[in-house]
Structure formats: C-alpha cells, structure tokens
CSV table of C-alpha atoms and ligand atoms in Angstrom, one decimal:
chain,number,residue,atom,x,y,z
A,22,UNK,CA,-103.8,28.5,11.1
A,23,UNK,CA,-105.5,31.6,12.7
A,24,UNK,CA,-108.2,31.2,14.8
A,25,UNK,CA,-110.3,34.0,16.5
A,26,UNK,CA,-112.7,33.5,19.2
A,27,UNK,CA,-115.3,36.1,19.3
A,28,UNK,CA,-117.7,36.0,22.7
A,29,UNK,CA,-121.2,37.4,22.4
A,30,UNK,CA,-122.0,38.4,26.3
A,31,UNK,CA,-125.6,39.0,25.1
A,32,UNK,CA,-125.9,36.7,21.7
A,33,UNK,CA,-128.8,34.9,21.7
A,34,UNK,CA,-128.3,30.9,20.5
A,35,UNK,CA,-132.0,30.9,19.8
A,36,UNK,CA,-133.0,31.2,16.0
A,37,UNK,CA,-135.7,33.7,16.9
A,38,UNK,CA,-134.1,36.7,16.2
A,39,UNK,CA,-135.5,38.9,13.4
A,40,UNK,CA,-133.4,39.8,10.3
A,41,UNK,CA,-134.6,42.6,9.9
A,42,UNK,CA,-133.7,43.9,13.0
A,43,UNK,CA,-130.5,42.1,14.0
A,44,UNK,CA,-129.3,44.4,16.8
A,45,UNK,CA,-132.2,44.4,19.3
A,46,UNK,CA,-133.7,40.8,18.2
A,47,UNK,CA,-130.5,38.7,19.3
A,48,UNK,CA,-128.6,40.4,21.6
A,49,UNK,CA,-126.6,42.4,19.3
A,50,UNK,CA,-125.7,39.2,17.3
A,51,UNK,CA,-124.7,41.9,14.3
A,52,UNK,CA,-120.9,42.5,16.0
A,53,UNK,CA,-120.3,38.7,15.8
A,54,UNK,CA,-121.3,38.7,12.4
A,55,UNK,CA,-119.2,41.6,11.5
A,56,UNK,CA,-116.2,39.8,13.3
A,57,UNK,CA,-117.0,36.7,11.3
A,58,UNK,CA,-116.6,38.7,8.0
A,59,UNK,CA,-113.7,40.0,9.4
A,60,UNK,CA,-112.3,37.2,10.4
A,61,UNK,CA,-113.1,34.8,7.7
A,62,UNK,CA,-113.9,36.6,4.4
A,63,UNK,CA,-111.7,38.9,2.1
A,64,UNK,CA,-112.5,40.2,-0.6
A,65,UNK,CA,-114.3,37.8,-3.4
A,66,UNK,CA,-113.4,34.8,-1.3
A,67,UNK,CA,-112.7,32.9,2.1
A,68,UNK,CA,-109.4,32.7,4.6
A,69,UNK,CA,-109.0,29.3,3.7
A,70,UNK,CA,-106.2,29.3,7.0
A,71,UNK,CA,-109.1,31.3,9.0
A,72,UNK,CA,-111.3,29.3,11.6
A,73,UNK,CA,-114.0,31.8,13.5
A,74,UNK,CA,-115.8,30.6,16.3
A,75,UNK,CA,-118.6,32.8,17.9
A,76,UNK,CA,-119.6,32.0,21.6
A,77,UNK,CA,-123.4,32.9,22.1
A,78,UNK,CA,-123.4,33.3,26.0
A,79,UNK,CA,-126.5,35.8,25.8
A,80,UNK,CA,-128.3,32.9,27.5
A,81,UNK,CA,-126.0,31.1,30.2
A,82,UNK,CA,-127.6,28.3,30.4
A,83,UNK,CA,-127.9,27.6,26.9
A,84,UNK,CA,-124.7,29.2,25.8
A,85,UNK,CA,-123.9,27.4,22.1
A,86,UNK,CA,-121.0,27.7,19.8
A,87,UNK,CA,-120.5,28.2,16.3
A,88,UNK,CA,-117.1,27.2,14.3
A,89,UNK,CA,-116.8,28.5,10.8
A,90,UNK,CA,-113.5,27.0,9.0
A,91,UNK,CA,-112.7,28.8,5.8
A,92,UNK,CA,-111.0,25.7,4.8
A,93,UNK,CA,-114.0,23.9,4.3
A,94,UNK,CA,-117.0,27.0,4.3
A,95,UNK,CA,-119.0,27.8,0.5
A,96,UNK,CA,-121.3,29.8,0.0
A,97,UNK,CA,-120.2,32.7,2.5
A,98,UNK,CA,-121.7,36.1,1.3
A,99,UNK,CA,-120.3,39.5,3.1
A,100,UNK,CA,-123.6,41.3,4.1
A,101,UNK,CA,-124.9,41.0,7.5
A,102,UNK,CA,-128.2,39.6,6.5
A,103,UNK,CA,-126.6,36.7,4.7
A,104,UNK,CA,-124.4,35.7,7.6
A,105,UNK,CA,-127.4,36.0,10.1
A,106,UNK,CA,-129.2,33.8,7.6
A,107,UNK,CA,-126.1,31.8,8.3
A,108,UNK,CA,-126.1,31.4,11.7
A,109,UNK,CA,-130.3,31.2,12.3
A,110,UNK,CA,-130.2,27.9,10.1
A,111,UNK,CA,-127.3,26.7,12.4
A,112,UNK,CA,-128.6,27.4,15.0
A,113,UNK,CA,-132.2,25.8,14.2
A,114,UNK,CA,-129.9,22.7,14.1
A,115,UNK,CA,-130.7,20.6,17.7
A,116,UNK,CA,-127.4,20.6,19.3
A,117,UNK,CA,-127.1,19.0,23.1
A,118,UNK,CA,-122.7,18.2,22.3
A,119,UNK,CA,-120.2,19.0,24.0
A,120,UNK,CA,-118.1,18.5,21.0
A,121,UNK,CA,-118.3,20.5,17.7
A,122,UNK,CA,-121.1,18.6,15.4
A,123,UNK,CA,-121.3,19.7,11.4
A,124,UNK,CA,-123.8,21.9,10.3
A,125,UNK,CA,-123.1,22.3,6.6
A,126,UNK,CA,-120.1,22.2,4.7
A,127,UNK,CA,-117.1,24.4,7.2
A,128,UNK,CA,-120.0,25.1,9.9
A,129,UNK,CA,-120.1,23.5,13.4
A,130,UNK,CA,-122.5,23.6,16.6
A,131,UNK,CA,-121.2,22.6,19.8
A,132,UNK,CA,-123.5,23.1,23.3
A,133,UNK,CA,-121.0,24.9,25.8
A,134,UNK,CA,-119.1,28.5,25.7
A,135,UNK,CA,-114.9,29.0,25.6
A,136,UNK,CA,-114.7,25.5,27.1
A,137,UNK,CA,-116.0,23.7,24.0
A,138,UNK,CA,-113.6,25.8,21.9
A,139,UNK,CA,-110.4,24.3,24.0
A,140,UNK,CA,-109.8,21.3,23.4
A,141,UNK,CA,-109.4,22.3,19.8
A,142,UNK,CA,-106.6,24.7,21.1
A,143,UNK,CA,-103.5,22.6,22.2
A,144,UNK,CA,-100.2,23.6,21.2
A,145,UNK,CA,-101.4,27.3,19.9
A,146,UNK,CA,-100.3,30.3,21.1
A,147,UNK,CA,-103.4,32.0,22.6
A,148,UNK,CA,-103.2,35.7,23.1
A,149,UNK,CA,-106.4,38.0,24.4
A,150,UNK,CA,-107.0,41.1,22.5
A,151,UNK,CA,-106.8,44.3,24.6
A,152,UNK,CA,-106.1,47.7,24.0
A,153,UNK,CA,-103.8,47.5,27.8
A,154,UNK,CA,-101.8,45.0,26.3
A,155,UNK,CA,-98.6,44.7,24.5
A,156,UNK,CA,-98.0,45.9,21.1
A,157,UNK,CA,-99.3,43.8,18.8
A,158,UNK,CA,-96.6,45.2,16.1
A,159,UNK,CA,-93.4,43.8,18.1
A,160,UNK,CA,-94.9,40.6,19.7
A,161,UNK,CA,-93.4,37.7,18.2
A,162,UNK,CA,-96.6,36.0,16.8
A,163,UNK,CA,-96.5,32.3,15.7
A,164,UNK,CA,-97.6,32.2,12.0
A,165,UNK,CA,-98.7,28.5,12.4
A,166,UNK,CA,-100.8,28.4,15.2
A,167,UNK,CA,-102.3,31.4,16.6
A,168,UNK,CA,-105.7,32.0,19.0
A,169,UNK,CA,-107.0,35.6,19.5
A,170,UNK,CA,-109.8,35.9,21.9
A,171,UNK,CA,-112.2,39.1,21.3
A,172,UNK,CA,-115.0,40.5,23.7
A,173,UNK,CA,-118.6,41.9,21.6
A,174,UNK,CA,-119.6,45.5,22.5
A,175,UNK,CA,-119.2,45.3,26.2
A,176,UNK,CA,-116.0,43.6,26.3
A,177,UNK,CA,-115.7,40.2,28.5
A,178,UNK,CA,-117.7,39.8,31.3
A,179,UNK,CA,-115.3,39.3,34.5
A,180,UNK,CA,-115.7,35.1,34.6
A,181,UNK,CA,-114.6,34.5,30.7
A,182,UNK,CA,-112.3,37.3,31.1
A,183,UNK,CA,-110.9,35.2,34.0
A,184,UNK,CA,-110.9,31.7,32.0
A,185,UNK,CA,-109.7,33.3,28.7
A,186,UNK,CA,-106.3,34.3,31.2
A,187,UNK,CA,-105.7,31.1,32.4
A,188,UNK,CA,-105.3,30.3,28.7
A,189,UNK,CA,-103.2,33.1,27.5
A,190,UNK,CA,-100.0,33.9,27.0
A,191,UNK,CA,-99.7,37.6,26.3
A,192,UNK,CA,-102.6,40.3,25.9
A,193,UNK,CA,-102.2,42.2,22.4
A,194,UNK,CA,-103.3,45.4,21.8
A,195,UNK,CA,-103.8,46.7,18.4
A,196,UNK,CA,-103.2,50.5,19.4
A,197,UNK,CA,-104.5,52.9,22.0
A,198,UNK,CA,-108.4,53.5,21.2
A,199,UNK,CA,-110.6,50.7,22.3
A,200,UNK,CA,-112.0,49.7,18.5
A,201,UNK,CA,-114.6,47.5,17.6
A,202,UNK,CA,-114.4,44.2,17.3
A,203,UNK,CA,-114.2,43.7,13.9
A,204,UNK,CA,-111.6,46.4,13.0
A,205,UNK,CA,-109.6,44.7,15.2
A,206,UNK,CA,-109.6,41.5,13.6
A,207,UNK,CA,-108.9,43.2,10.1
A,208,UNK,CA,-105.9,44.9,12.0
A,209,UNK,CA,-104.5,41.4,13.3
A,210,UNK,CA,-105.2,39.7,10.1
A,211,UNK,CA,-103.0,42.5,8.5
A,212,UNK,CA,-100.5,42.0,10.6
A,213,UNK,CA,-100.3,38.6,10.0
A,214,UNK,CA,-100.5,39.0,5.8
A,215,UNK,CA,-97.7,41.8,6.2
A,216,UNK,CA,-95.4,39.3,8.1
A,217,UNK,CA,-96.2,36.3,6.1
A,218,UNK,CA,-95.8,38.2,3.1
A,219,UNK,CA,-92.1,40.0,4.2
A,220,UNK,CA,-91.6,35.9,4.9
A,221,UNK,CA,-91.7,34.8,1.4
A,222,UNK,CA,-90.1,37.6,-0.7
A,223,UNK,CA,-87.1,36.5,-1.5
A,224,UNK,CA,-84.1,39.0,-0.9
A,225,UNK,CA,-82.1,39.9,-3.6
A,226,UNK,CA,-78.8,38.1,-2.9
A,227,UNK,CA,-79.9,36.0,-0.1
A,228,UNK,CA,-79.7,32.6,-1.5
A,229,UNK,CA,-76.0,33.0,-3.1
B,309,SAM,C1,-115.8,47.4,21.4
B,309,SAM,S1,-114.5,46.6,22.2
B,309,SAM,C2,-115.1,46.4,23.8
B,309,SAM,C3,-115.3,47.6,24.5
B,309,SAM,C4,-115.8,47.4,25.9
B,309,SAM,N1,-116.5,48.6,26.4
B,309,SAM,C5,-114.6,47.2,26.9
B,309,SAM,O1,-114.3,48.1,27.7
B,309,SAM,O2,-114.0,46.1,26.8
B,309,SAM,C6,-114.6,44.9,21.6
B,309,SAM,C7,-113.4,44.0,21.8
B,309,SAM,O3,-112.4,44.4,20.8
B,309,SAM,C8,-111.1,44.2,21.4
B,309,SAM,N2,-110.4,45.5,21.3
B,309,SAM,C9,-110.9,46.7,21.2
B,309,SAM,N3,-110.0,47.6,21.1
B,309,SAM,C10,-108.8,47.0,21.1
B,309,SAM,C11,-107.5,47.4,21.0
B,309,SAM,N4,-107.1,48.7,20.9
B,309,SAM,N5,-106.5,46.4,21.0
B,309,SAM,C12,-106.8,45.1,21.1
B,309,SAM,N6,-108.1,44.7,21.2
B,309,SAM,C13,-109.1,45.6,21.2
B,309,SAM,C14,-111.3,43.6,22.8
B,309,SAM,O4,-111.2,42.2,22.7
B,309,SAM,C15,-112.7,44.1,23.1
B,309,SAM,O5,-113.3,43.2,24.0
C-alpha cells in the first residue's frame, strides 16, 4: 500500500469554486488535482495499491479531507476538470466527522486536516517529501506500507510542517530542484514500480 498525503495550504473545502477557472476560484485546488492523477491514476486505469488523500486547509477552520482509494475508486478520468468535478460533488457532501465517511464508491470526507488522516497510519513508514532530504534512490523504502507527505505550491506552512515531523521517519528528496508536486509523486511511484518490479524477476539460476 502507498499512500500520499497531499496538503492544500490555500484549498478551498467549499464547492464554490468555478471549473472553469480552477486556479484562482479554489485556492489553487488544480495542484491537488494534479497530485491526485499522479498519485492514483496510470495510464487507462487506477493504482489499485494507491490511496490519495488531499488536506484542504485553505480555510482553517473548516479544513476537510478527501481519501481516494484506487482499490475501491471507478469512474476516475485523467483531466483536471473531471477530477474537480470529482472533488465539488464530494465536497457538496455535509461532512461534520472526524472520521472518514464514504462519498461514492473509493471516495471519503472526513472534517479535520493531517490529524484525521492518522489514525489510518499506524505501523507505516511515513517519510516527508523534500528536496533537503535523503536520497530517495538509496533509502530503504518499505514496499508494504509506505506514507509520503507533500506540500501544494508554497510548500508546508511552518505548524503542519511541524506535526508531519513528529510523524516521520526520514525526509526524501527526489533530487536537487524543488519540483512540483505532482512530478514528484510520478518520481516516488517510479521508484517504487522499479523496485517492486527488480523484486519479482526471477534470476536466472537463483532457485537451483
Ligand atoms: C512546488 S513544491 C513547494 C515549493 C515551495 N516553494 C517550498 O519551498 O516548499 C511542492 C512540494 O513538492 C515536494 N517537493 C518538491 N521538490 C522536491 C524534491 N526535489 N524532493 C522531494 N520533494 C519535493 C515537497 O513536498 C513540496 O512541498
């Protein structure tokens, strides 16, 4: 299981952003959506071993939280207007839980920011994504359990930055260049498919 937490600073949880201007209408709710292909789509189909969860902290005191499990998710088209059509009908869903409460089939609503997303989290490794971490490419990464936290375009604001640490057992870093979000979850998922994959060729002469 791979699971990405992806923290809007600005998202908006109110449905009343525009589609056809994303960007400006919802507190640039457009990276999260690009992180959520990243994270949960490939091409012509779904991460079925991918969970996404997108922290909308634009308002504090609202702050919601959207789970997408691509065990469970249909339906999921790649374009950012489809997955804002996504997440306004989730979020027109009245949500006042603590705990994650189903949407549709794979989606989830829970009121609350990075705290509603832990208790979900025992036992994984949970690593922070930042370019002034460790190499991502020699960290030993657990195939089985694995939490990435990501910032939006500004990065985390000082307080989640400080919660997601307490959490965390290493920082990653994906390379040198601060990227955007999304290309930094295609870079991790890599990762991941490259190892899993070198994991289940079988080499010539290894089982005599
Ligand atoms: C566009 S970047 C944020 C840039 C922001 N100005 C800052 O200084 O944090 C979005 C997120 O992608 C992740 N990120 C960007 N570059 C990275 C890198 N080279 N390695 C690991 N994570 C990275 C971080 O989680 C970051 O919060």
């Amino acid at each position: 299981m791979r699971r990405f937490v992806i923290v809007g600073s600005k998202a908006t949880a109110s449905p009343d952003f525009l589609l056809v201007d994303i960007p400006s209408t919802s507190g640039r709710l457009d990276v999260l959506l690009r992180g959520l292909r990243a994270g949960l789509l490939v091409s012509h189909g779904l991460r079925r071993d991918s969970v996404v969860y997108l922290v909308l902290q634009g308002e504090r005191e609202r702050t919601t939280t959207l789970r997408f499990d691509g065990a469970a998710a249909r339906y999921m088209r790649p374009d950012d207007r489809s997955l804002a059509t996504v997440i306004q009908k989730a979020l027109r869903t009245p949500c006042e839980s603590a705990e994650f409460v189903p949407v549709r089939a794979g989606i989830a609503i829970a009121r609350g920011g990075v705290e509603a997303v832990l208790p979900e989290l025992s036992g994984a490794a949970c690593h922070l994504l930042d370019e002034h971490g460790a190499d991502l490419r020699d960290a030993p990464l657990d195939p089985n359990d694995i939490v990435f936290f990501l910032g939006d375009h500004l990065g985390f604001a000082d307080d989640t930055r400080a919660q997601i640490t307490t959490l965390t057992a290493t920082a990653l870093s994906v390379g040198p260049r601060s990227l955007h979000t999304e290309d930094v979850i295609a870079i991790v998922h890599n990762e991941l498919d490259r190892r899993e994959a070198r994991a289940t060729t079988q080499i010539p002469g290894d089982d005599v």
